[in-house]
Structures are given as structure tokens and as C-alpha cells.
Amino acid sequence: MRDHTVSTMNSHWVLLLAACFAVSVHSQTVPAPAVATPLLYQRPNNSDCVASTSSSTNYFPLQFQIAGASATEEDRVNVTVAQDFTVQYMDTYKVVTNLYVNETYILYQCGTTPPTIDLVPAGSKFFEIPLTSVTVLDDTPYAYLDALNAIDRVYSTSSYTVAPCGQLQVACGQVAPMSTDLLDAETLNTQILPFVDGIITTSGNASIAQLFAFSAPSDPGALNRAEWLKFMGLFFNMDDSANRIFSEINSSYYSKSASYKAAVVEAPKTVAWINRATLALYGANAFEVSYAPYKVQYTQDAGGQVMSEAALGNMTDVLPSPVTNNTLWFTWDAMDVGLTGGFATEADAIAAFHSFLQTVDIVIDESYIYDPTLYSMETFYMTYNITGGVAAANATFPFLRNAAVFREDGWNSNSSVAGIGSDWFEGALVRPDLVLSDVARALNSSAVPGNYTHKWIRNIAEGEAPVIQSALGCLTPATGISVVASSPTGAPSEGFSSAAPSPSEAVSSAFAAAPSPAGANPKLATIVDGNTTTMVSCPATAAVDAPTICPFVQPCRGAAPATLTNSTGGCQYTPCTAAS
């Protein structure tokens, strides 16, 4: 009322009364919309559970536990190299602790009674295992489920997933929610919790009972991160399988490392893992050099070296990154992120960074680009302000003379709703032994077999292009997924069988829909892969048709067996007893 002038007293009172009435109405308490009560997921009857229990039964005997270096406490098993999780085995349950997010998970065998809260750490979350239907909010955990051959228990996955069968799930509408969706109670209760008994993310959330954090990317070493296979296996009673897989990876890694180091005949080459931090992504502009422990480990175990982090950090005006651990910045925007110091001008930072690069034999460029197929040497020159022509650049920088400019984006997903996903953040974490071979190739191509094909680390100075794989890679005899029809991309729908809908009627790999509340799955999906458009059948969702996992496949100690055999009739369970 103060901002308006009225011409008469009557109109003034009319407006005043109207305003008062409006305030009165809007000040009344309006009930908030009711949040739907979650209809929790109902576990399928698929023989995962034990039929009867006994106080003398040990469902997790020693030979089926994850292997560790030593036991530091009673019943506690250390993992070999991973730093951020532990597990304690009891007769009917496991106590799993994610040390990185400080959360504890009680995994109790289906068919047994969960322990009472006074027997477990305060704030623990309870999971009935093996899990049967999970949603994977980040692409990294999917690679571990894939390695364990447990992706048939994935109800939905991130749209960034690179693995072909994950891409097929996305194309079929099995798209995991965004992390922000978990903050909406209505979405959580109606679109997520009715269909899954596990929500997997790479960050913790103490308020959601069904969620557990998978922190492999945060464990510092290359093998540390791979050993999280054991952590994932715990939730599916695949402890022993995870042991065997990791043991093979671990042995392969050290065998290859010994070979690559032996192939070094001169002084080790110097490698720099570099990135261009931008204002949009980092809050400031900077050139950065990464000393992430797993990158240093890869470099050294492949026979190379990095410049001392302490020596580079002591260079005038070089600062620790406020965004990423173990990373040094050449920045001229220090004040934008609350830092003191840094370079006075962009030109000063460029000059100092270029001075550092003159000591480097091999560069691994980690700068972000939405579409890695568009990144070339011209892009590299512009990103790092290298000017003056190719001849001058080659004379200045050893890595350019060596044609040794590499990137980690050699293996990627097909374009999806969210963009192109990079397997560097997915499959590479599970197979450090194969990553090591890629790094060794970058250091010394003669150290790897002549027919070696890189996967993640490509040489853009040699014109190597990134590989874009699609959901069609999931069409193997093992999956049983079939092609319904195929046609050149852009061809009219008549090119498809009359029995199948046209691509526009099927679920598109570029516009995948979220799973329906009923858990039903589209019958067909359209996959666009280069010049070919293919229509394929979709797998059943885990919530509809969860398979049976048979965790115990070896005998117990002594004569009494504990075996599970997987057949058309399901799992037949004979448990170990305490005496066996």
C-alpha cells in the first residue's frame, strides 16, 4: 500500500480492507501436501535365503570370507591394500565399515534374524543379503558389479554408464535417479524404494537406510581402488569370488610392473599429469599438475618418474589446489577461491607453467571436454597456451618432440541424455593391471607386445581417436539379448520389421525414460551406433526377475560340506556347522 497513491478515501479503504483480507487468508495454516508412505521393496522368493537357522550354524566360514593380510582384532579381517573399509564376520551377519564416510552396514543372511541394535555400532544400517535389486547412482560401482557378474541384480544405473550392458539398461528405461532426487521424499518413496533393496552411490547419506556408500574412487592407490571388489562382493555373498578376482588382478599388476621396470635401459622418463582448471568448473583459472597417489603409482610402476611434488610446490607462486587433493596450481585467480598468493598475471602463470613443462618427457592431459572426439592437438595447444607454431613448440617442449601427448579418454560410452561417459572413471578402477600397460606403452612402446591395443590412454600426438562403444556390445550369447531389426541410421521406419515398432515408438537411447512405478520394462530399445540403428529386446529388470546367487561353492573345513549348486531348481543349501 505504501507504494501506491489512491485518489479518494473510499478507494483507499476498499484497497486496505482487500489487502487485510488477503493477508488473513494467506496467513492461515495450509497443510503441506502429504508425502506418500513408502511401499518398501518386497524380496522375491528366489532361494537366496536359508530355510532354517541354528545357533550352531556359521553361514560365513573362514574360506568364504574376504582375504586379508592379518587380523588385528578378534574376528576382524584386514583387506590387503585398501585403506577405507573393514569387515568383521559373525555367524549370521557381517559388520562392514566404510571408514571414508564413517558408516557401518550390518549385512545379515536372508532367512536369519538380524542382530539387535545393542550388538552392533550405533547408527548402523541393516541390509538383508544377498541384495537382489539395486540402483546405481554413479557409473563407477557398475564396473565392480560387472566384474562380479552381478549386473542382473541392477534395477537401474547411471546414464553415464560406459559398460555396454549398462548402456542397454539405460536405453531400456532403467535409468537411475540423480543424487538430488534422493532429497525429494515423494520421489524416493514412490519411484525408488518400492523397487530396490540397495541404493549405491559414491558418497554417504546417513538418513536413507537403503543407501550404502561405495568409496573406491577415494581410496588413494591403484590397487586400493581395485580391492573394493571385495567390499561390493560382501553385499552379494560373493566374498570368495571377489577374493579370486582381486588376487588375479593383483598378481597380474606386479608381474607386469616387474617386466616394465626391467625394460627401462636409460634414465626413467618424466611424466606430468596436467589439467586446465577453469572458472566454471573450479571457481578459478589455473594450470594444474596432479600428484594423486594412484597416478604416481602407475607412473613409477610402469618404469617412469614424476618431478618431486615438494620441489614443484616450492616453486615461487605455485599453490596447493583448494579443490583437489595432491594437486598443485599455477593460478592467477587465487583470491577467487580464498587463496593467498599465486601469480600476479595470467602471463606470469603461463610462463612458469611452460618452464615446468620443459622438463617433461610425456604429458597426460586430463582437461575436460564434453565430446572427446573433438579434442585434437590444436585443442591441446589452445588449452595450454602453446603458441608460435609447431616447429617452435617442438624445439621448446620435449614431450612435443617425442610426440608424447596422451589423454585418458580412449574408451567412452555412446551419447546419452547426460552426455558421453568416460570409462576412466568406471572400468579403469577395476583393472589397474590393464591401466598399467597403457601407461607403460606411453613410456616405452617396446615394453608392451607389438600387437598391444591400448584402452584408456590414447596418444593424440599420433592421431589416436577415442573409441565410442554402444549398447550393442551387450548382445552376446551369454546375455541372450537378441536383435529385433536393424537399419541404416536415418532410413524410414519401413526398414524395420512390421512386427516391431518404429524407432520413434520404442525407447530411444538418447531419450531414455525412467522406470515405470510398476517396475515394468519396455520390450524393445533403439540403439543408434554410428551409421546403424538397431532395435533390440530388453532384459528383465532386477525387481521383476531377480536371479539366484549361490555364494558358497567350496567345502567347509573338515568333512561337513557347505555347498550351493545353481541349477534350474535354484540353490540347494547345506550350511557349515560350528564344529566343521
XYZ file of C-alpha atoms in Angstrom:
580
model
C 0.000 0.000 0.000
C 2.882 2.393 0.706
C 3.991 2.268 -2.948
C 0.695 3.322 -4.462
C -1.300 6.571 -4.387
C -5.123 6.438 -4.256
C -7.348 9.301 -5.360
C -10.197 9.045 -2.890
C -10.725 7.999 0.699
C -13.280 5.355 -0.327
C -10.882 3.668 -2.715
C -8.203 3.806 -0.008
C -10.374 1.861 2.455
C -11.504 -0.601 -0.174
C -7.908 -1.431 -1.034
C -6.891 -1.567 2.623
C -9.714 -3.959 3.512
C -8.884 -6.104 0.494
C -5.231 -6.216 1.485
C -6.078 -7.126 5.075
C -8.426 -9.849 3.862
C -5.714 -11.228 1.571
C -3.194 -11.267 4.415
C -5.721 -13.001 6.641
C -6.392 -15.699 4.079
C -2.752 -16.349 3.245
C -1.664 -16.356 6.868
C -3.889 -19.331 7.609
C -2.035 -22.607 8.071
C -2.285 -24.631 4.897
C -1.494 -28.293 5.332
C 1.560 -29.419 3.381
C 0.932 -31.982 0.665
C 1.066 -35.442 2.124
C 4.216 -37.362 1.290
C 3.447 -40.854 0.141
C 4.286 -43.561 2.628
C 6.948 -45.721 1.025
C 5.831 -49.128 -0.136
C 9.094 -50.896 0.542
C 10.607 -53.392 -1.830
C 9.429 -56.962 -1.382
C 12.195 -59.523 -1.689
C 11.478 -62.138 -4.385
C 11.220 -65.806 -3.486
C 14.330 -66.989 -5.299
C 16.055 -69.371 -2.871
C 18.681 -66.860 -1.749
C 17.529 -67.334 1.829
C 18.326 -70.161 4.216
C 15.271 -72.200 5.141
C 16.150 -72.786 8.775
C 18.703 -71.496 11.231
C 20.521 -72.834 14.237
C 22.676 -71.269 16.924
C 25.449 -73.669 15.894
C 25.438 -72.624 12.240
C 28.183 -70.450 10.806
C 26.987 -69.094 7.474
C 30.261 -67.306 6.737
C 33.047 -69.848 7.365
C 36.649 -68.799 7.002
C 37.215 -69.992 3.453
C 34.308 -67.888 2.225
C 35.491 -64.655 3.841
C 37.391 -61.964 2.042
C 41.135 -62.444 2.313
C 43.349 -60.047 4.238
C 46.917 -59.640 5.379
C 46.233 -60.209 9.072
C 43.612 -59.949 11.801
C 44.229 -57.016 14.124
C 41.193 -57.663 16.302
C 39.180 -60.735 17.111
C 37.122 -61.788 14.085
C 38.227 -58.722 12.127
C 39.784 -59.258 8.720
C 42.046 -56.675 7.128
C 41.926 -56.156 3.417
C 45.254 -56.338 1.633
C 45.839 -52.773 0.412
C 42.568 -50.795 0.515
C 42.547 -48.302 3.372
C 38.931 -47.262 3.672
C 36.873 -50.305 4.666
C 36.913 -53.188 7.133
C 34.715 -56.210 7.776
C 34.012 -58.343 10.823
C 32.356 -61.728 10.343
C 29.848 -63.159 12.803
C 27.914 -66.426 12.415
C 24.862 -64.937 10.679
C 25.932 -61.415 9.737
C 28.848 -59.220 8.690
C 29.779 -55.840 10.172
C 31.103 -53.721 7.317
C 32.532 -50.249 7.947
C 33.194 -47.639 5.292
C 35.883 -45.619 7.015
C 35.841 -42.852 4.409
C 32.249 -41.795 5.119
C 32.156 -43.265 8.638
C 29.141 -45.501 8.068
C 28.589 -49.063 9.311
C 26.463 -51.647 7.498
C 25.081 -54.810 9.082
C 24.696 -57.461 6.396
C 22.606 -60.334 7.732
C 21.953 -63.556 5.852
C 18.462 -63.779 4.421
C 16.425 -66.282 6.435
C 18.188 -65.419 9.698
C 17.152 -62.963 12.383
C 19.036 -59.651 12.259
C 21.101 -58.828 15.343
C 19.619 -56.494 17.903
C 20.847 -52.923 17.915
C 22.686 -53.371 21.216
C 25.047 -55.833 19.494
C 26.140 -53.506 16.686
C 27.629 -49.989 16.454
C 25.190 -47.133 16.981
C 23.672 -45.760 13.770
C 24.324 -48.915 11.748
C 22.261 -49.609 8.646
C 20.825 -53.088 8.104
C 20.811 -54.971 4.790
C 19.346 -58.421 4.163
C 21.825 -60.183 1.905
C 22.431 -61.102 -0.775
C 20.851 -57.975 -2.234
C 18.503 -58.700 -5.111
C 17.729 -55.340 -6.751
C 19.951 -52.244 -6.601
C 20.012 -48.838 -8.213
C 23.461 -47.493 -9.080
C 23.517 -43.695 -8.985
C 27.133 -43.336 -10.196
C 28.834 -45.165 -13.026
C 31.880 -46.350 -11.021
C 30.093 -49.030 -8.912
C 28.572 -50.579 -12.031
C 32.020 -51.709 -13.205
C 32.531 -53.645 -9.977
C 29.145 -55.330 -10.286
C 30.035 -56.175 -13.871
C 33.359 -57.709 -12.793
C 31.492 -59.823 -10.227
C 28.969 -60.897 -12.870
C 26.172 -59.436 -10.748
C 24.668 -56.877 -13.131
C 21.499 -58.955 -13.355
C 20.789 -57.548 -9.897
C 20.929 -53.968 -11.155
C 17.465 -52.427 -11.411
C 18.675 -49.109 -12.810
C 22.003 -47.417 -13.490
C 23.522 -44.014 -14.195
C 23.010 -42.593 -17.670
C 26.803 -42.066 -17.794
C 27.490 -45.810 -17.562
C 30.011 -46.942 -20.176
C 29.705 -50.738 -19.928
C 27.596 -51.945 -22.892
C 25.039 -53.798 -20.772
C 24.683 -50.713 -18.586
C 24.052 -48.631 -21.685
C 21.399 -51.136 -22.723
C 19.697 -50.797 -19.353
C 19.641 -47.028 -19.820
C 18.248 -47.416 -23.348
C 15.575 -49.718 -21.931
C 14.455 -47.092 -19.432
C 16.288 -48.460 -16.399
C 17.807 -45.054 -15.573
C 18.948 -44.429 -12.005
C 17.792 -41.225 -10.319
C 20.101 -38.290 -9.809
C 21.589 -37.866 -6.342
C 19.458 -34.757 -5.883
C 16.331 -36.882 -6.376
C 17.058 -38.577 -3.065
C 16.339 -35.279 -1.333
C 12.736 -35.397 -2.546
C 10.745 -37.675 -0.225
C 7.952 -38.167 -2.746
C 10.360 -39.347 -5.449
C 12.274 -41.525 -3.005
C 9.147 -43.182 -1.628
C 7.295 -43.763 -4.883
C 9.936 -44.209 -7.587
C 12.922 -45.745 -5.813
C 12.260 -47.581 -2.545
C 9.448 -49.831 -3.869
C 11.837 -51.384 -6.397
C 15.231 -51.804 -4.708
C 16.811 -53.183 -1.550
C 20.009 -51.221 -2.116
C 20.956 -47.742 -3.330
C 24.625 -47.434 -4.295
C 26.415 -44.094 -4.503
C 29.992 -42.904 -4.124
C 29.016 -40.602 -1.241
C 27.327 -41.341 2.070
C 23.845 -40.381 3.229
C 23.081 -41.401 6.798
C 19.373 -40.542 6.511
C 18.483 -43.183 3.885
C 18.521 -46.681 5.357
C 18.758 -48.464 1.994
C 21.781 -46.488 0.786
C 25.403 -47.530 1.142
C 28.475 -45.599 0.036
C 30.953 -47.167 -2.366
C 34.108 -45.109 -1.907
C 36.574 -46.825 -4.238
C 37.436 -43.567 -6.102
C 38.588 -42.016 -2.822
C 40.962 -44.821 -1.793
C 44.367 -43.467 -2.828
C 46.269 -46.284 -4.552
C 45.617 -48.055 -7.857
C 45.283 -51.480 -6.216
C 43.463 -49.948 -3.246
C 40.646 -48.971 -5.541
C 40.526 -52.371 -7.237
C 40.241 -54.153 -3.893
C 36.840 -52.559 -3.393
C 35.665 -55.550 -5.414
C 35.687 -57.291 -2.034
C 33.560 -54.560 -0.475
C 30.967 -54.897 -3.236
C 31.073 -58.677 -3.027
C 30.134 -58.575 0.657
C 26.634 -57.342 -0.203
C 26.021 -60.234 -2.603
C 27.714 -63.084 -0.686
C 30.387 -63.069 -3.352
C 33.235 -62.672 -0.888
C 35.172 -65.641 -2.243
C 34.619 -64.699 -5.885
C 35.877 -61.190 -5.162
C 38.945 -62.709 -3.478
C 39.823 -64.723 -6.545
C 39.262 -61.874 -8.997
C 41.319 -59.390 -6.990
C 44.079 -61.922 -6.441
C 44.392 -62.400 -10.207
C 44.427 -58.632 -10.817
C 46.984 -58.098 -8.060
C 49.299 -60.818 -9.403
C 48.937 -59.545 -12.955
C 49.765 -55.991 -11.843
C 53.006 -56.850 -10.077
C 54.128 -59.261 -12.770
C 53.673 -56.594 -15.424
C 55.324 -53.926 -13.298
C 58.451 -56.045 -12.872
C 58.595 -56.548 -16.627
C 58.110 -52.857 -17.441
C 60.739 -51.709 -14.953
C 63.200 -54.249 -16.338
C 62.667 -52.795 -19.815
C 64.000 -49.364 -18.742
C 67.521 -49.087 -20.136
C 68.098 -45.341 -19.734
C 67.113 -42.765 -17.143
C 63.381 -43.008 -16.327
C 61.220 -40.664 -18.372
C 59.426 -37.858 -16.586
C 55.621 -37.860 -16.776
C 53.271 -34.996 -15.897
C 49.524 -35.456 -15.365
C 48.159 -31.997 -16.185
C 44.824 -30.242 -16.382
C 43.419 -26.813 -17.206
C 41.187 -25.673 -14.357
C 38.509 -23.227 -15.467
C 36.434 -20.666 -13.646
C 33.225 -22.539 -14.495
C 34.362 -25.923 -13.144
C 36.812 -24.975 -10.381
C 35.944 -21.438 -9.337
C 39.252 -20.114 -10.655
C 41.563 -20.345 -13.645
C 44.735 -22.386 -13.256
C 47.073 -24.880 -14.843
C 47.344 -27.830 -12.527
C 49.685 -30.776 -12.010
C 48.252 -33.838 -10.302
C 50.151 -35.963 -7.801
C 47.211 -38.248 -6.975
C 48.789 -41.331 -5.373
C 47.367 -43.776 -7.908
C 48.750 -41.719 -10.829
C 52.189 -41.521 -9.236
C 51.983 -45.271 -8.585
C 51.082 -46.034 -12.199
C 53.949 -43.866 -13.430
C 56.580 -45.402 -11.187
C 55.365 -48.995 -11.539
C 55.478 -48.624 -15.331
C 59.127 -47.536 -15.148
C 58.729 -43.758 -15.187
C 59.011 -40.898 -12.732
C 57.339 -37.621 -11.812
C 59.026 -34.405 -10.727
C 59.142 -34.226 -6.947
C 55.903 -32.756 -5.628
C 57.845 -30.940 -2.923
C 60.232 -29.417 -5.467
C 57.417 -28.171 -7.684
C 55.437 -26.984 -4.675
C 58.404 -24.867 -3.569
C 58.442 -23.033 -6.888
C 57.590 -19.372 -6.368
C 53.840 -18.645 -6.514
C 52.795 -22.298 -7.078
C 49.961 -23.166 -4.661
C 48.158 -26.302 -3.462
C 44.789 -26.700 -5.161
C 41.873 -25.820 -2.866
C 39.647 -28.138 -4.922
C 41.602 -31.370 -5.402
C 43.994 -33.119 -3.022
C 47.583 -33.813 -4.096
C 47.379 -31.198 -6.842
C 49.434 -28.049 -7.449
C 48.130 -24.903 -9.143
C 49.690 -22.264 -11.370
C 46.867 -19.778 -10.838
C 46.326 -16.075 -11.323
C 42.858 -16.173 -9.715
C 43.902 -17.222 -6.205
C 41.705 -14.672 -4.454
C 38.601 -16.051 -6.200
C 38.905 -19.257 -4.167
C 40.192 -17.731 -0.940
C 43.885 -18.371 -1.534
C 46.715 -16.017 -0.720
C 49.500 -15.663 -3.249
C 49.617 -17.101 -6.722
C 50.785 -15.402 -9.874
C 50.121 -11.723 -10.473
C 49.006 -12.179 -14.066
C 47.943 -14.903 -16.456
C 51.108 -14.284 -18.494
C 53.252 -14.934 -15.406
C 51.420 -18.217 -14.698
C 51.779 -19.344 -18.327
C 55.481 -18.595 -18.346
C 56.090 -20.522 -15.115
C 53.951 -23.466 -16.228
C 55.741 -23.631 -19.577
C 59.055 -23.591 -17.742
C 57.922 -26.663 -15.814
C 56.732 -28.390 -18.994
C 60.179 -28.028 -20.498
C 61.348 -30.702 -18.005
C 58.657 -33.207 -19.048
C 59.088 -36.097 -21.483
C 55.461 -37.314 -21.532
C 52.240 -35.445 -20.837
C 48.924 -36.995 -19.845
C 46.321 -34.308 -20.451
C 43.256 -34.611 -18.205
C 41.402 -31.462 -19.240
C 37.651 -31.843 -19.589
C 35.791 -31.749 -22.864
C 32.150 -32.710 -23.376
C 32.891 -34.749 -26.506
C 36.364 -36.355 -26.545
C 36.139 -36.992 -30.295
C 36.563 -33.228 -30.755
C 39.839 -32.981 -28.810
C 42.922 -32.748 -31.033
C 46.447 -31.371 -30.869
C 45.073 -27.983 -31.910
C 42.788 -28.142 -28.874
C 45.758 -29.045 -26.697
C 47.801 -26.069 -27.941
C 44.922 -23.680 -27.207
C 44.157 -25.231 -23.798
C 47.716 -24.742 -22.555
C 48.521 -21.510 -24.415
C 51.273 -23.018 -26.561
C 51.841 -20.626 -29.444
C 54.484 -19.801 -32.051
C 53.961 -22.716 -34.392
C 54.684 -26.426 -34.315
C 58.407 -26.151 -35.037
C 58.993 -23.695 -32.212
C 56.858 -25.766 -29.815
C 58.745 -28.946 -30.650
C 62.046 -27.184 -30.030
C 60.809 -25.954 -26.636
C 58.983 -28.935 -25.154
C 60.463 -32.471 -25.015
C 57.056 -34.177 -24.933
C 56.148 -32.486 -28.233
C 59.423 -33.563 -29.825
C 58.632 -37.071 -28.571
C 55.055 -36.923 -29.953
C 54.004 -37.989 -26.464
C 50.752 -36.195 -25.629
C 48.276 -38.621 -24.129
C 44.734 -38.447 -22.776
C 42.690 -40.833 -20.585
C 39.540 -40.675 -22.717
C 40.288 -43.598 -25.015
C 37.169 -45.592 -24.053
C 33.738 -43.956 -23.771
C 30.009 -44.505 -23.870
C 27.706 -43.630 -26.722
C 26.000 -40.252 -26.441
C 23.224 -40.352 -23.856
C 20.837 -37.964 -22.159
C 23.589 -36.724 -19.847
C 26.500 -36.763 -22.265
C 29.399 -39.057 -23.083
C 30.642 -41.117 -20.160
C 34.341 -41.935 -19.717
C 35.439 -45.430 -18.719
C 38.448 -43.872 -16.982
C 36.051 -43.280 -14.068
C 34.438 -46.705 -14.365
C 36.164 -49.790 -15.742
C 39.692 -48.424 -15.276
C 39.319 -48.539 -11.484
C 38.661 -52.279 -11.523
C 41.582 -53.208 -13.806
C 44.711 -51.362 -12.664
C 46.830 -54.052 -14.307
C 45.475 -53.062 -17.719
C 45.838 -49.340 -16.972
C 49.459 -50.021 -16.040
C 50.014 -51.488 -19.503
C 48.567 -48.354 -21.074
C 50.948 -46.177 -19.040
C 53.896 -48.449 -19.859
C 53.074 -48.119 -23.561
C 53.151 -44.325 -23.196
C 56.571 -44.528 -21.560
C 58.126 -47.150 -23.801
C 56.153 -48.739 -26.606
C 58.681 -51.579 -26.857
C 57.863 -52.633 -23.279
C 54.462 -53.990 -24.349
C 53.770 -56.647 -27.008
C 53.798 -55.442 -30.586
C 50.112 -56.286 -31.010
C 49.126 -54.478 -27.804
C 45.975 -52.372 -28.118
C 45.544 -49.524 -25.649
C 42.198 -48.989 -23.988
C 42.123 -45.799 -21.920
C 45.292 -43.795 -22.599
C 45.470 -42.658 -26.228
C 48.153 -40.612 -27.959
C 46.601 -37.563 -29.584
C 50.012 -36.526 -30.972
C 49.845 -39.691 -33.073
C 46.243 -39.024 -34.052
C 44.729 -41.848 -31.998
C 40.960 -41.396 -31.738
C 38.765 -42.302 -28.776
C 36.637 -45.433 -29.016
C 32.913 -44.930 -28.568
C 31.190 -48.154 -27.605
C 27.446 -48.700 -27.527
C 24.868 -50.980 -26.009
C 25.314 -53.350 -28.941
C 28.340 -54.721 -27.123
C 25.908 -56.358 -24.702
C 24.469 -58.553 -27.445
C 26.434 -61.709 -26.736
C 25.354 -65.352 -26.432
C 25.845 -65.096 -22.667
C 23.247 -62.349 -22.277
C 20.686 -63.934 -24.582
C 19.580 -60.492 -25.779
C 18.508 -60.522 -29.386
C 18.364 -58.097 -32.296
C 14.832 -57.486 -33.469
C 15.682 -55.369 -36.503
C 18.499 -53.277 -37.960
C 18.600 -50.472 -40.485
C 20.920 -47.691 -41.679
C 20.529 -44.666 -39.435
C 18.074 -42.216 -40.953
C 16.306 -44.859 -43.014
C 12.500 -44.799 -42.991
C 10.734 -46.954 -40.430
C 9.737 -49.361 -43.198
C 13.260 -50.716 -42.920
C 12.196 -52.374 -39.675
C 10.129 -55.496 -39.330
C 6.425 -54.902 -39.407
C 6.212 -56.824 -36.147
C 8.346 -54.231 -34.365
C 7.504 -50.594 -33.634
C 9.434 -47.889 -35.454
C 12.416 -46.341 -33.629
C 10.324 -43.337 -32.726
C 7.857 -45.598 -30.927
C 10.483 -47.531 -28.992
C 12.531 -46.264 -26.062
C 15.352 -44.191 -27.540
C 18.937 -44.461 -26.314
C 19.054 -40.670 -26.472
C 15.814 -40.084 -24.586
C 15.520 -42.964 -22.140
C 12.596 -42.749 -19.743
C 12.762 -43.511 -16.041
C 11.465 -46.891 -14.860
C 7.696 -47.047 -14.517
C 6.247 -47.239 -10.994
C 5.086 -50.788 -11.673
C 8.654 -51.889 -12.364
C 7.658 -52.907 -15.871
C 10.293 -52.713 -18.555
C 9.914 -51.665 -22.194
C 10.076 -54.645 -24.511
C 12.338 -53.018 -27.099
C 15.023 -50.352 -27.276
C 16.520 -48.486 -30.199
C 20.313 -48.250 -30.264
C 21.953 -45.733 -32.600
C 25.565 -46.752 -33.206
C 27.285 -44.744 -35.926
C 25.546 -45.411 -39.222
C 23.382 -48.235 -37.909
C 20.141 -48.130 -35.966
C 19.302 -51.395 -34.230
C 16.248 -52.469 -32.299
C 16.933 -54.979 -29.531
C 14.970 -56.781 -26.851
C 15.332 -55.510 -23.289
C 16.400 -57.608 -20.304
C 14.027 -58.027 -17.391
C 14.542 -55.621 -14.520
C 16.042 -56.987 -11.330
C 12.959 -56.006 -9.320
C 10.812 -58.187 -11.560
C 13.043 -61.194 -12.109
C 15.968 -61.327 -9.683
C 18.197 -64.365 -10.251
C 19.602 -66.604 -7.574
C 23.158 -66.142 -6.361
C 24.894 -69.218 -4.987
C 27.625 -67.848 -2.726
C 29.286 -70.964 -1.279
C 30.976 -73.210 -3.811
C 33.742 -74.818 -1.762
C 33.708 -77.389 1.077
C 33.960 -76.408 4.723
C 36.909 -77.212 6.918
C 36.696 -80.880 7.845
C 34.255 -83.377 6.394
C 30.982 -81.476 6.660
C 30.257 -79.714 3.342
C 28.751 -76.299 2.789
C 27.815 -76.097 -0.845
C 25.374 -74.303 -3.054
C 24.686 -75.582 -6.521
C 22.954 -73.411 -9.066
C 20.553 -75.268 -11.286
C 17.169 -74.762 -12.842
C 15.672 -75.587 -9.475
C 17.588 -72.812 -7.709
C 20.173 -73.061 -4.965
C 20.357 -76.053 -2.678
C 21.946 -75.009 0.605
C 23.860 -77.159 3.091
C 25.465 -74.876 5.689
C 28.647 -75.329 7.644
C 28.257 -76.004 11.348
C 30.349 -74.520 14.104
C 32.116 -77.850 14.540
C 33.157 -78.155 10.898
